[in-house]
Short mmCIF file of C-alpha atoms in Angstrom, two decimals:
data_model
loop_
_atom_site.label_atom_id
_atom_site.label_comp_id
_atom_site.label_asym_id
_atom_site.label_seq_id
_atom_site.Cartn_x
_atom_site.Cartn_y
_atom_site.Cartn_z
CA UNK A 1 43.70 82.52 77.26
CA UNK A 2 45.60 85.45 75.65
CA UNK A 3 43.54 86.66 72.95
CA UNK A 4 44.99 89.21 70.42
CA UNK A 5 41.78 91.27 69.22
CA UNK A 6 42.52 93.24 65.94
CA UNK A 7 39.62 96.47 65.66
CA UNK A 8 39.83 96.79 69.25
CA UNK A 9 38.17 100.49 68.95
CA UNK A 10 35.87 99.58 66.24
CA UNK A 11 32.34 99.13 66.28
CA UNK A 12 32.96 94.97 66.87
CA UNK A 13 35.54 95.34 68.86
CA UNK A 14 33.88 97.74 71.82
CA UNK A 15 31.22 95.08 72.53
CA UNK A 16 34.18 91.32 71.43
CA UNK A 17 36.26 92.49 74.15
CA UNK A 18 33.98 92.75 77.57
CA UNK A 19 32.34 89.32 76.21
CA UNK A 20 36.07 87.96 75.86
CA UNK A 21 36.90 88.97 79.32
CA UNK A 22 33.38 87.86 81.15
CA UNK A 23 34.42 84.29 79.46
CA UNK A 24 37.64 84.68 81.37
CA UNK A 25 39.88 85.75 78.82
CA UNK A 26 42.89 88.43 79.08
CA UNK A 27 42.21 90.65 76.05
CA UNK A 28 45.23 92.21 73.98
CA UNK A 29 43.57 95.22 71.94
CA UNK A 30 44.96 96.02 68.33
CA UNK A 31 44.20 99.01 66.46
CA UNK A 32 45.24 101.98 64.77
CA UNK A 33 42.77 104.58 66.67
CA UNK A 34 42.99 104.11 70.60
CA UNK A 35 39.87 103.04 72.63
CA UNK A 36 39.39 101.65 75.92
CA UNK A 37 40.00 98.09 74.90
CA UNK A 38 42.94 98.93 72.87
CA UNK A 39 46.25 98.36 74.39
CA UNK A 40 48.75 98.31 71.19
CA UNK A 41 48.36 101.49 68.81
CA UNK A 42 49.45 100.53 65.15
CA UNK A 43 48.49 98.71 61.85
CA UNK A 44 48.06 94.33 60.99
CA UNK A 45 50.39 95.54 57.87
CA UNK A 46 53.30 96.45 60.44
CA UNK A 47 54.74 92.85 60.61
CA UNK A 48 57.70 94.24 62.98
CA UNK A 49 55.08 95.19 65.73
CA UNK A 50 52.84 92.00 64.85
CA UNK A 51 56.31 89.91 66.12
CA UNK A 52 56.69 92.17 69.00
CA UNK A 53 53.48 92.09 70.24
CA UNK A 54 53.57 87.86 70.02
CA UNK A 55 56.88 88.13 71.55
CA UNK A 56 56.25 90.43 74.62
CA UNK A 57 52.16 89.62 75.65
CA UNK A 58 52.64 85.89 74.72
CA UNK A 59 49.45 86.18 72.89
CA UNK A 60 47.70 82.55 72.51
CA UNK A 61 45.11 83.16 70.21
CA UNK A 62 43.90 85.87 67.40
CA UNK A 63 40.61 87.40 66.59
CA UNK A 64 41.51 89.24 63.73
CA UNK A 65 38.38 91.78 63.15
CA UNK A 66 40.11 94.81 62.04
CA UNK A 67 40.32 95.47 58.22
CA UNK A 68 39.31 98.47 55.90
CA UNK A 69 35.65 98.63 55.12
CA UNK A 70 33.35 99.19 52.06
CA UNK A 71 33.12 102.53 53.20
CA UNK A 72 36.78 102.90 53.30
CA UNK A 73 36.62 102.59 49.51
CA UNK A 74 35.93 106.20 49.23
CA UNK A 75 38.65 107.36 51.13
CA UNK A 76 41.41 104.86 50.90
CA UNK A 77 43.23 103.81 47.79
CA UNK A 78 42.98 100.11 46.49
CA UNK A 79 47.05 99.53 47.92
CA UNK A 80 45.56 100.42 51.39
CA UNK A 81 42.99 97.71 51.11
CA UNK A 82 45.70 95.32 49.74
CA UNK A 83 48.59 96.46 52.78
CA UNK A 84 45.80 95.95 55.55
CA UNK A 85 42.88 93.21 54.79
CA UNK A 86 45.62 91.05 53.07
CA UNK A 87 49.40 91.69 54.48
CA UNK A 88 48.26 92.43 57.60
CA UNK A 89 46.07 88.78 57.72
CA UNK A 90 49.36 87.20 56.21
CA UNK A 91 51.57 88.93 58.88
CA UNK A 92 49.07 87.68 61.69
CA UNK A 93 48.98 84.02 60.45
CA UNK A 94 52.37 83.47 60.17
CA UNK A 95 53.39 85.19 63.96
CA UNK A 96 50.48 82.62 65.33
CA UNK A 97 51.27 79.53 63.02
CA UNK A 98 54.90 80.63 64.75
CA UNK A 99 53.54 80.90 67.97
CA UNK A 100 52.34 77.28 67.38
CA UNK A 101 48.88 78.66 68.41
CA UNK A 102 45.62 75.86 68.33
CA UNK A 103 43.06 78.67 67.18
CA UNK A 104 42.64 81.92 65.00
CA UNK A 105 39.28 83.30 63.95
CA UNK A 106 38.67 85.87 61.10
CA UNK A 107 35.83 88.38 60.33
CA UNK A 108 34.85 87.91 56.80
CA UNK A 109 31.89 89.56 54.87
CA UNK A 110 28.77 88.75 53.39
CA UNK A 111 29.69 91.51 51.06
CA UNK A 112 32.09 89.27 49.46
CA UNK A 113 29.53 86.64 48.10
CA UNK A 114 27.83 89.56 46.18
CA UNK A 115 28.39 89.89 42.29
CA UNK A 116 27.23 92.47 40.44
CA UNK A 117 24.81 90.08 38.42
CA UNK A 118 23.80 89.21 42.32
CA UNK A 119 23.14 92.42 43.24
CA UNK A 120 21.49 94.09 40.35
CA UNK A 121 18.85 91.12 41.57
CA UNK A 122 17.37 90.55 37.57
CA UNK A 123 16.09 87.11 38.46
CA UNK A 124 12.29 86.11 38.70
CA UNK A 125 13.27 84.62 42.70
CA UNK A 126 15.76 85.33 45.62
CA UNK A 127 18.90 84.41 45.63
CA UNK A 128 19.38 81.88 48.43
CA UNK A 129 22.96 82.29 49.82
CA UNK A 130 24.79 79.52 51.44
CA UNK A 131 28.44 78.63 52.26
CA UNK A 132 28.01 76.70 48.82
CA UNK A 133 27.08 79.52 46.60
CA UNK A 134 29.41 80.48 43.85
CA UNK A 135 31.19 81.42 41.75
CA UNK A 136 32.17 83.95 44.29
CA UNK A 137 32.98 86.96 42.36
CA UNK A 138 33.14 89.83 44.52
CA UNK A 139 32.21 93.77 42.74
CA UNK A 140 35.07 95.73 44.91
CA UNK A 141 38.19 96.12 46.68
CA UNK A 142 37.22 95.30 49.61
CA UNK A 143 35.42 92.01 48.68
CA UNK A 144 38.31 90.94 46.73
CA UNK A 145 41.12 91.64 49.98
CA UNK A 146 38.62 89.71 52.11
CA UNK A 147 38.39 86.97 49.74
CA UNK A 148 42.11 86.73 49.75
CA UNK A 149 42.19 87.13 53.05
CA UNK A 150 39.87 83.94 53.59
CA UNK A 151 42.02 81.78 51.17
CA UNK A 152 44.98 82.90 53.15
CA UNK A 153 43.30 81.37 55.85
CA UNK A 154 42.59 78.13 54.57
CA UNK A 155 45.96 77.87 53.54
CA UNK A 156 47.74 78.29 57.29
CA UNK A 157 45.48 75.17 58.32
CA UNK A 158 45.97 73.04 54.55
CA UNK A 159 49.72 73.15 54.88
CA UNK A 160 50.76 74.28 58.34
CA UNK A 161 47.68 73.30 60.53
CA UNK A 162 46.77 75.93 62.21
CA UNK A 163 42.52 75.98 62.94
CA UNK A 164 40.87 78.75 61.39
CA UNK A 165 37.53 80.23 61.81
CA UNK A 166 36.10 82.56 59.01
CA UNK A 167 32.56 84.06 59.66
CA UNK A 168 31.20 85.89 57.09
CA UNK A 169 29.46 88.22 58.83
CA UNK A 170 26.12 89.90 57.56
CA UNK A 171 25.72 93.36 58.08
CA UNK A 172 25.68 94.85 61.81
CA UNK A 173 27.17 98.40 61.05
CA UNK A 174 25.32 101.34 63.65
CA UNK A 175 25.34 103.91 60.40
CA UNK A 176 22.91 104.52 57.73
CA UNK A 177 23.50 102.66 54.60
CA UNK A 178 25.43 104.46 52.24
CA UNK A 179 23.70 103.51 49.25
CA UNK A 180 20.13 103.35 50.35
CA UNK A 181 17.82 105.97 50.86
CA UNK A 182 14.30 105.31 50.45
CA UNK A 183 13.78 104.31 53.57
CA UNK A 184 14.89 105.69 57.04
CA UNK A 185 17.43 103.97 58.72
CA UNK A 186 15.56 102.17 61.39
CA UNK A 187 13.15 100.73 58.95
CA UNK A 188 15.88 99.30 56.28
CA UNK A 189 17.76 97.81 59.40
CA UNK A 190 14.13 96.20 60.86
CA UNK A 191 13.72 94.76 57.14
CA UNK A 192 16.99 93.75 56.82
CA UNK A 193 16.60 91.16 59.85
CA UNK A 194 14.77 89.03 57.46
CA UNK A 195 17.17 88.50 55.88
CA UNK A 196 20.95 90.26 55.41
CA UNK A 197 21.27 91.29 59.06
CA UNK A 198 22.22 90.96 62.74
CA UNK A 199 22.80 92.43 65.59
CA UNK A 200 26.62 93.40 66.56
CA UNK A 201 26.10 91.76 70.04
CA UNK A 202 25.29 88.02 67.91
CA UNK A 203 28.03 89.21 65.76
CA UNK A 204 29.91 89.09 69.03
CA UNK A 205 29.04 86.55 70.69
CA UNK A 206 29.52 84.06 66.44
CA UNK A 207 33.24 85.44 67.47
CA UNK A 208 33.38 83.63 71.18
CA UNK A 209 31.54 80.14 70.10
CA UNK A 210 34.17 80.43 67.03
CA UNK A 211 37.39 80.63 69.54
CA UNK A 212 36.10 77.96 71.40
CA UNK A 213 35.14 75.42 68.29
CA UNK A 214 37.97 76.13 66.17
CA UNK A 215 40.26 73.35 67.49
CA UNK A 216 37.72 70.82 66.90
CA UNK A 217 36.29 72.32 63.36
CA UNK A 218 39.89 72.68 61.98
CA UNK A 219 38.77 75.00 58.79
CA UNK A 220 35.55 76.40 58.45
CA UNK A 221 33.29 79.34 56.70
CA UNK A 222 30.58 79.94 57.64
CA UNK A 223 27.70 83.15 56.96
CA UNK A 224 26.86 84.39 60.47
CA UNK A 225 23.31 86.15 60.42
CA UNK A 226 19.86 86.51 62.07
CA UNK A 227 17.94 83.17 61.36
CA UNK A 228 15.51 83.84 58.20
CA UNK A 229 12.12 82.81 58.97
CA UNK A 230 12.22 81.96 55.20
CA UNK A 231 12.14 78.90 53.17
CA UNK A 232 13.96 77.59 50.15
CA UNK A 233 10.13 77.44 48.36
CA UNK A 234 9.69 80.93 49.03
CA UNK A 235 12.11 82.53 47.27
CA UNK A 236 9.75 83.61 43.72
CA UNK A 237 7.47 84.58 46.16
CA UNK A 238 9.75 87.15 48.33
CA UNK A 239 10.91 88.31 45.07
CA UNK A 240 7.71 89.53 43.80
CA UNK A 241 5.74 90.17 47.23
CA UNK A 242 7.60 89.73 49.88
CA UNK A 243 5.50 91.90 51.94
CA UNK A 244 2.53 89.31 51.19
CA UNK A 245 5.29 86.30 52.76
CA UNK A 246 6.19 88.09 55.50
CA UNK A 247 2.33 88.50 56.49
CA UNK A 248 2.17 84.78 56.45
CA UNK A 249 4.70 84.14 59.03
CA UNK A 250 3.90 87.18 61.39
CA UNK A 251 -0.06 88.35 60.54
CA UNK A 252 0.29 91.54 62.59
CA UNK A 253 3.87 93.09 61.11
CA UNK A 254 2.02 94.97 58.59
CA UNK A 255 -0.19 96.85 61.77
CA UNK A 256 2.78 97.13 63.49
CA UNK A 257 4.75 98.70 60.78
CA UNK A 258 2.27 101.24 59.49
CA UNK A 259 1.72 102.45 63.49
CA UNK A 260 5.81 103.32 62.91
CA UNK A 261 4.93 104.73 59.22
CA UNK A 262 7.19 102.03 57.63
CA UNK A 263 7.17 100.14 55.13
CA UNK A 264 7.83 96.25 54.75
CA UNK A 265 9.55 95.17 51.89
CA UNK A 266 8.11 94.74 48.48
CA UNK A 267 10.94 92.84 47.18
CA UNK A 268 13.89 90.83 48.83
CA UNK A 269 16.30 89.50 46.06
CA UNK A 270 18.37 87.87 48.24
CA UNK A 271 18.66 85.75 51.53
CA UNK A 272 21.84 85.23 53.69
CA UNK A 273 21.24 81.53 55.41
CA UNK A 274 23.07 80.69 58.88
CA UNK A 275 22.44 77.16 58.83
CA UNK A 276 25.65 75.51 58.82
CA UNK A 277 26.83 78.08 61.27
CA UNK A 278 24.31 76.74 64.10
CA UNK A 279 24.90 72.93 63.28
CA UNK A 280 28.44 73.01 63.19
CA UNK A 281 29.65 75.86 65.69
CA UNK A 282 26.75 75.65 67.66
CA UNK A 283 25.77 79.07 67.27
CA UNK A 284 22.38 81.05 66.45
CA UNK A 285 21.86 84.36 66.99
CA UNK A 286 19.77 85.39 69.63
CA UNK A 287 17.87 88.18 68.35
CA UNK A 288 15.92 88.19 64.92
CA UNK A 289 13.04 89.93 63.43
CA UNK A 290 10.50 88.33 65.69
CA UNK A 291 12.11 90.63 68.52
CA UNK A 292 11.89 93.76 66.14
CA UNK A 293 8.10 93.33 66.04
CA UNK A 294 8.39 92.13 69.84
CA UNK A 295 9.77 95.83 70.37
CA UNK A 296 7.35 97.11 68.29
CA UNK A 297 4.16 95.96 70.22
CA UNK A 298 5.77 96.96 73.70
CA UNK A 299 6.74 100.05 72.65
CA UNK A 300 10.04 99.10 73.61
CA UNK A 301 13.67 100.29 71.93
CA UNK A 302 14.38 98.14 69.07
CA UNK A 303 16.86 95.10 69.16
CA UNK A 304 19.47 96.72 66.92
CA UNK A 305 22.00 99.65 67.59
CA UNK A 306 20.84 102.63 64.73
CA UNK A 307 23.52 105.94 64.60
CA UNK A 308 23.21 107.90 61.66
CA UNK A 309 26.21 109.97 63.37
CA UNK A 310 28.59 106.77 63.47
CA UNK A 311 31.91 107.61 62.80
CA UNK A 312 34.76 104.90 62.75
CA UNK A 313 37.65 105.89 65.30
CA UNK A 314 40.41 105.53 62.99
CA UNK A 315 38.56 108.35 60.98
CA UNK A 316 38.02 110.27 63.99
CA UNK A 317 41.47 110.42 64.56
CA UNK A 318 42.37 111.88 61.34
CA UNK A 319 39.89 114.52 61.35
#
């Protein structure tokens, strides 16, 4: 198959398109920075070179990763976000509902599910987060265009037919977290595996078993992360020790950590499940915090990609 990959260059993208290919796929990269998967220079919101690019490569199916980030919010205006995570998704549906395509698959966000009242995490238990959670109320621009974005989706398969795919991804980003800094970046990302993470090769891989189901699924969302080795009944506990939980399930992670000098959470407010993801796609992500603490014991290098000095190529470009 033809594949159209948005965010060829981007941090996704590097690792979609050799998986794409090794599954026997021709790979058409999209993006606005070049990169060694990226074939077509230019922008989703250019709707001329969206129809050209259908027209001449006779694409026959879209992975449309590329999109302005939550980081992007401090250096993009709120039109940007609007012109890119919601034109350009528009402009992509319509040139594949055209095309009469059978599949399209779009990278959501987690980030999206998170309200403020969410995140300022003033309740006495987690928050357990499922494809039913709502209202959805997302706290920024970027939320809100992915949001959108998602709706936009389910509409090209409600009244045109065309099977989408949304996966709200967790995070898998290489760079530290710019909004967190009590811990170093290593040891937020090992925590986060409990619970709000995964690694970008799952992430991946969520994209592939999504191509492949969504003729069969039709419409779906669904929150692609590491599998929590949490319970429902858990979630006062995490809240108020979740160090003490995470004992429980692996008795040596608080050795393990303090040989590292790091420090296991004393609180998790809030817990991204994957469930429906692995009964319905068929998908679960390979690598979880087990492996972290796997690492750990072996001295090995951890499971997850960590680059404090990530920059996004698109930035790159501009500097």
């Amino acid at each position: 198959m033809r594949v159209l990959l948005t965010g060829s260059s981007g941090w996704l993208g590097r690792f979609l398109a050799p998986m794409l290919r090794e599954q026997g796929h021709e790979v058409i990269g999209l993006d606005v920075a070049s990169g060694a998967d990226t074939d077509v220079l230019g922008s989703v919101a250019d709707r001329p070179l969206i129809d050209r690019v259908f027209g001449e490569r006779g694409i026959e199916g879209v992975i449309h990763a590329g999109a302005l980030h939550k980081p992007d919010i401090a250096r993009y205006g709120r039109q940007a976000f609007i012109d890119v995570n919601v034109t350009g998704t528009l402009n992509l549906l319509e040139a594949a509902t055209a095309a009469v395509h059978d599949r399209f698959v779009f990278t959501s966000t987690t980030s999206l599910m998170i309200s403020q009242s969410i995140r300022d995490e003033a309740g006495d238990a987690a928050v357990w987060l499922d494809e039913t959670s709502g209202p959805i109320e997302p706290r920024n621009i970027y939320g809100a265009t992915k949001l959108a974005a998602e709706h936009l989706c389910r509409l090209a398969w409600a009244e045109r037919g065309l099977p989408c795919i949304v996966l709200r991804t967790a995070r898998f980003f290489p760079e530290d977290d710019d909004t967190h800094r009590t811990l170093s970046g290593e040891n937020l990302k090992a925590n986060e595996m409990l619970h709000r993470r995964l690694t970008v090769e799952d992430a991946a891989r969520a994209h592939i078993a999504a191509l492949e189901r969504a003729p069969v699924i039709g419409f779906g969302v669904y929150i692609i992360s590491a599998p929590t080795p949490f319970g429902r009944t858990e979630a006062a506990a995490l809240k108020n020790d979740a160090a003490a939980v995470i004992a429980r399930h692996f008795p040596d992670a608080p050795e393990l950590y303090a040989s590292k000098g790091w420090e296991l959470p004393r609180s998790i407010g809030r817990v991204y499940d994957s469930g429906l993801a692995e009964r319905e796609l068929g998908f679960r992500c390979e690598t979880g915090f087990a492996a972290v603490l796997d690492a750990l014991r072996a001295g090995h290098d951890l499971p997850f990609a960590h680059d404090p000095c990530y920059i996004s190529p698109k930035e790159v470009g501009a500097a």
